mmCIF file of C-alpha atoms in Angstrom:
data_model
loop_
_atom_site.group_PDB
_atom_site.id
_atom_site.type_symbol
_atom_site.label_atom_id
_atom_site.label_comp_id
_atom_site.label_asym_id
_atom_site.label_seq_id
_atom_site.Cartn_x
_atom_site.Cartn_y
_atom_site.Cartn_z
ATOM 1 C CA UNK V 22 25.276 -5.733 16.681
ATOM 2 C CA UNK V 23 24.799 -9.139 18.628
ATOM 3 C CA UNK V 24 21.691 -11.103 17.492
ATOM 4 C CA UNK V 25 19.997 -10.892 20.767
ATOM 5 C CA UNK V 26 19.465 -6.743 19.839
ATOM 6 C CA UNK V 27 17.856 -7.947 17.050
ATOM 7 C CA UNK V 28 13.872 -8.263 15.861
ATOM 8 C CA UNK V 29 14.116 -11.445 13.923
ATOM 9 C CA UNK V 30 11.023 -13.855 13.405
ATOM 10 C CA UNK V 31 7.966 -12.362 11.998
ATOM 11 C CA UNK V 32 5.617 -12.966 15.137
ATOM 12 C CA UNK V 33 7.754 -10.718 17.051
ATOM 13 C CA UNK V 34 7.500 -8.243 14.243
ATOM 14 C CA UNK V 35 4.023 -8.871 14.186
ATOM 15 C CA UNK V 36 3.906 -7.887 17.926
ATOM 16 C CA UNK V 37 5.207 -4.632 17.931
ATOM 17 C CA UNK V 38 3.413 -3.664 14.712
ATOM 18 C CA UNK V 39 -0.069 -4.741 16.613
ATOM 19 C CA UNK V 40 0.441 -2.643 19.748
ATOM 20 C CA UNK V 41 0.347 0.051 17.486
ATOM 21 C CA UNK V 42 2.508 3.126 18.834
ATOM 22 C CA UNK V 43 4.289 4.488 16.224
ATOM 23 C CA UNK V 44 6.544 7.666 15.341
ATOM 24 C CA UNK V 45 7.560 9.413 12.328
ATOM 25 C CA UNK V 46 9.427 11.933 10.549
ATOM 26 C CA UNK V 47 9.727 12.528 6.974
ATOM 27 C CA UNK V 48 12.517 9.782 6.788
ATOM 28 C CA UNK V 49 11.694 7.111 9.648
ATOM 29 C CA UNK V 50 8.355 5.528 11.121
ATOM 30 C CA UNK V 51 9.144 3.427 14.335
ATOM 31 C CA UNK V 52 7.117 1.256 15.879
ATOM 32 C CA UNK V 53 7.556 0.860 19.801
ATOM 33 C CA UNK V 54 6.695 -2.090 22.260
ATOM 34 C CA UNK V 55 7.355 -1.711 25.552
ATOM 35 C CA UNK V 56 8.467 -5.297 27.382
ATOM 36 C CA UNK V 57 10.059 -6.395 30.184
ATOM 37 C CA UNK V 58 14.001 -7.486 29.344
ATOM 38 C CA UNK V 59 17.188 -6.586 30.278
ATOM 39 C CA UNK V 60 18.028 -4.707 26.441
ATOM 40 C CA UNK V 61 16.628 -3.340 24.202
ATOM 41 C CA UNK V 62 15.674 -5.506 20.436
ATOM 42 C CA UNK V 63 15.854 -3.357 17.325
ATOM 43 C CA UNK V 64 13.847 -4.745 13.858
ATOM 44 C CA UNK V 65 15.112 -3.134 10.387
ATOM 45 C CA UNK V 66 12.745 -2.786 7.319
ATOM 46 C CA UNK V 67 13.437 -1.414 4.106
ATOM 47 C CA UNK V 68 10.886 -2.060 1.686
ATOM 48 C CA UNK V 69 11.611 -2.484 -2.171
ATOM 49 C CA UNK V 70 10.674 1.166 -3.288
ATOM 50 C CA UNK V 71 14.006 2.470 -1.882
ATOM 51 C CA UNK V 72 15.809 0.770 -4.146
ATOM 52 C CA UNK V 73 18.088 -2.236 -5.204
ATOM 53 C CA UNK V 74 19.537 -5.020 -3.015
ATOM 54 C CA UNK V 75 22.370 -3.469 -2.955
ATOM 55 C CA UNK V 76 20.917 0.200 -1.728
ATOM 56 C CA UNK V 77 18.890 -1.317 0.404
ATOM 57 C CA UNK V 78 21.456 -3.583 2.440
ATOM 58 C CA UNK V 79 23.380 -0.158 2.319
ATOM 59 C CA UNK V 80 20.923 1.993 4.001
ATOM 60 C CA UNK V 81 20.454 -1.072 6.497
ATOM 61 C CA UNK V 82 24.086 -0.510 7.400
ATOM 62 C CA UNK V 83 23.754 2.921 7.953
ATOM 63 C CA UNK V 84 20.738 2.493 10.230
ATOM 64 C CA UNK V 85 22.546 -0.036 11.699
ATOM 65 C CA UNK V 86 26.031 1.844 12.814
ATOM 66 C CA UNK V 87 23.488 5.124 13.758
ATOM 67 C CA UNK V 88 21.865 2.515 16.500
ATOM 68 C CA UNK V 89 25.232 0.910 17.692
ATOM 69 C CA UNK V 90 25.995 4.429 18.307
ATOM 70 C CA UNK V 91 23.104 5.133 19.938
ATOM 71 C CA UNK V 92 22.927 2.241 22.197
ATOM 72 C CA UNK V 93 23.845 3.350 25.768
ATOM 73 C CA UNK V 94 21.463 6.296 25.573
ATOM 74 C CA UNK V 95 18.487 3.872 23.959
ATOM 75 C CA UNK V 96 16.121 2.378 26.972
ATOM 76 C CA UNK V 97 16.431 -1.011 27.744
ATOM 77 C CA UNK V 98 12.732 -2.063 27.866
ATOM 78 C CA UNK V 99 12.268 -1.826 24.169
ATOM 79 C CA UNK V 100 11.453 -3.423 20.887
ATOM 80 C CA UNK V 101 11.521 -1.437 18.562
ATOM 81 C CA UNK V 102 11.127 -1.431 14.286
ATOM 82 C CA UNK V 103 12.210 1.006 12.250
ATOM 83 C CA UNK V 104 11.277 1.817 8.639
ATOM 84 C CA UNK V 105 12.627 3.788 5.945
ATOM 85 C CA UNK V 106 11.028 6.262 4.217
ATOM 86 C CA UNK V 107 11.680 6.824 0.215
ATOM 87 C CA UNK V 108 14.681 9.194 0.248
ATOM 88 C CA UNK V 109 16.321 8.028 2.633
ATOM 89 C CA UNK V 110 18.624 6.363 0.417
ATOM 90 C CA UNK V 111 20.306 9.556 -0.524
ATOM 91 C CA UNK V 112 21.379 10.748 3.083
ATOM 92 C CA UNK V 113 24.524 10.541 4.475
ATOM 93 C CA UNK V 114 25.185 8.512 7.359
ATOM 94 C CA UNK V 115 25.293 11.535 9.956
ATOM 95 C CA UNK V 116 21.789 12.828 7.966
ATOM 96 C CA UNK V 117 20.580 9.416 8.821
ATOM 97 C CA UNK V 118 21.972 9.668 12.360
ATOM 98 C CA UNK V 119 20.377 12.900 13.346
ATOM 99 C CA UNK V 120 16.756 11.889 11.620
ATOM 100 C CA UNK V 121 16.766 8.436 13.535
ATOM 101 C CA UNK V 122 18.123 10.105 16.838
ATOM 102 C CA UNK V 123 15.236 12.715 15.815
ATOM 103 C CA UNK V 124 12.608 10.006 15.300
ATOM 104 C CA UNK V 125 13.560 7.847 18.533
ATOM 105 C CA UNK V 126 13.336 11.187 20.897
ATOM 106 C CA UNK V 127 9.572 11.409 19.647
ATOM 107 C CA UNK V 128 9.050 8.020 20.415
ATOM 108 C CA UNK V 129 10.530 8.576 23.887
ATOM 109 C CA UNK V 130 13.182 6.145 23.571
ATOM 110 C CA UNK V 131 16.173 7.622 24.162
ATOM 111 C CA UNK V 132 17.055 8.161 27.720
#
């Protein structure tokens, strides 16, 4: 994924986590902020209880490839962070795709 899809500095993280509008599901929590651009921005956190460096840049990937997927159906006038839940290190990358597809319909940002 380019770097202009990407959540990057900590302010803008800091943004979307202050508006406050989040969704969940046992293995995702997303935070939403609506803004006005022409694509959407995606942040990816996964904190240190999931796991290793190595699991952790691996279910990064995953969440990663389920989003690329996922891109023409995603609105464009989002930022958006997602966060992994503890377990979600043992999915498979289709399990992860159908709970972040899940998550991202209750946040109302899939088309």
């Amino acid at each position: 994924m380019k770097k202009s899809y990407r959540v990057k500095k900590e302010k803008e993280f800091q943004d979307v986590f202050l508006k406050r509008q989040s969704c969940a599901n046992r293995r995702f929590v997303v935070y939403v902020l609506e803004r006005d651009q022409e694509h959407f921005r995606v942040g990816i956190s996964v904190g240190k209880k999931i796991g290793n460096a190595v699991t952790r840049n691996a279910v990064k990937r995953k969440i990663r490839a389920s989003v690329h997927a996922l891109k023409d159906e995603i609105e464009s006038s989002y930022d958006f962070i997602v966060i992994a839940r503890q377990g979600v290190e043992e999915l498979s990358s289709e399990e992860v795709m159908t709970n972040l597809t899940h998550v991202l319909k209750l946040a109302k940002i899939l088309k």
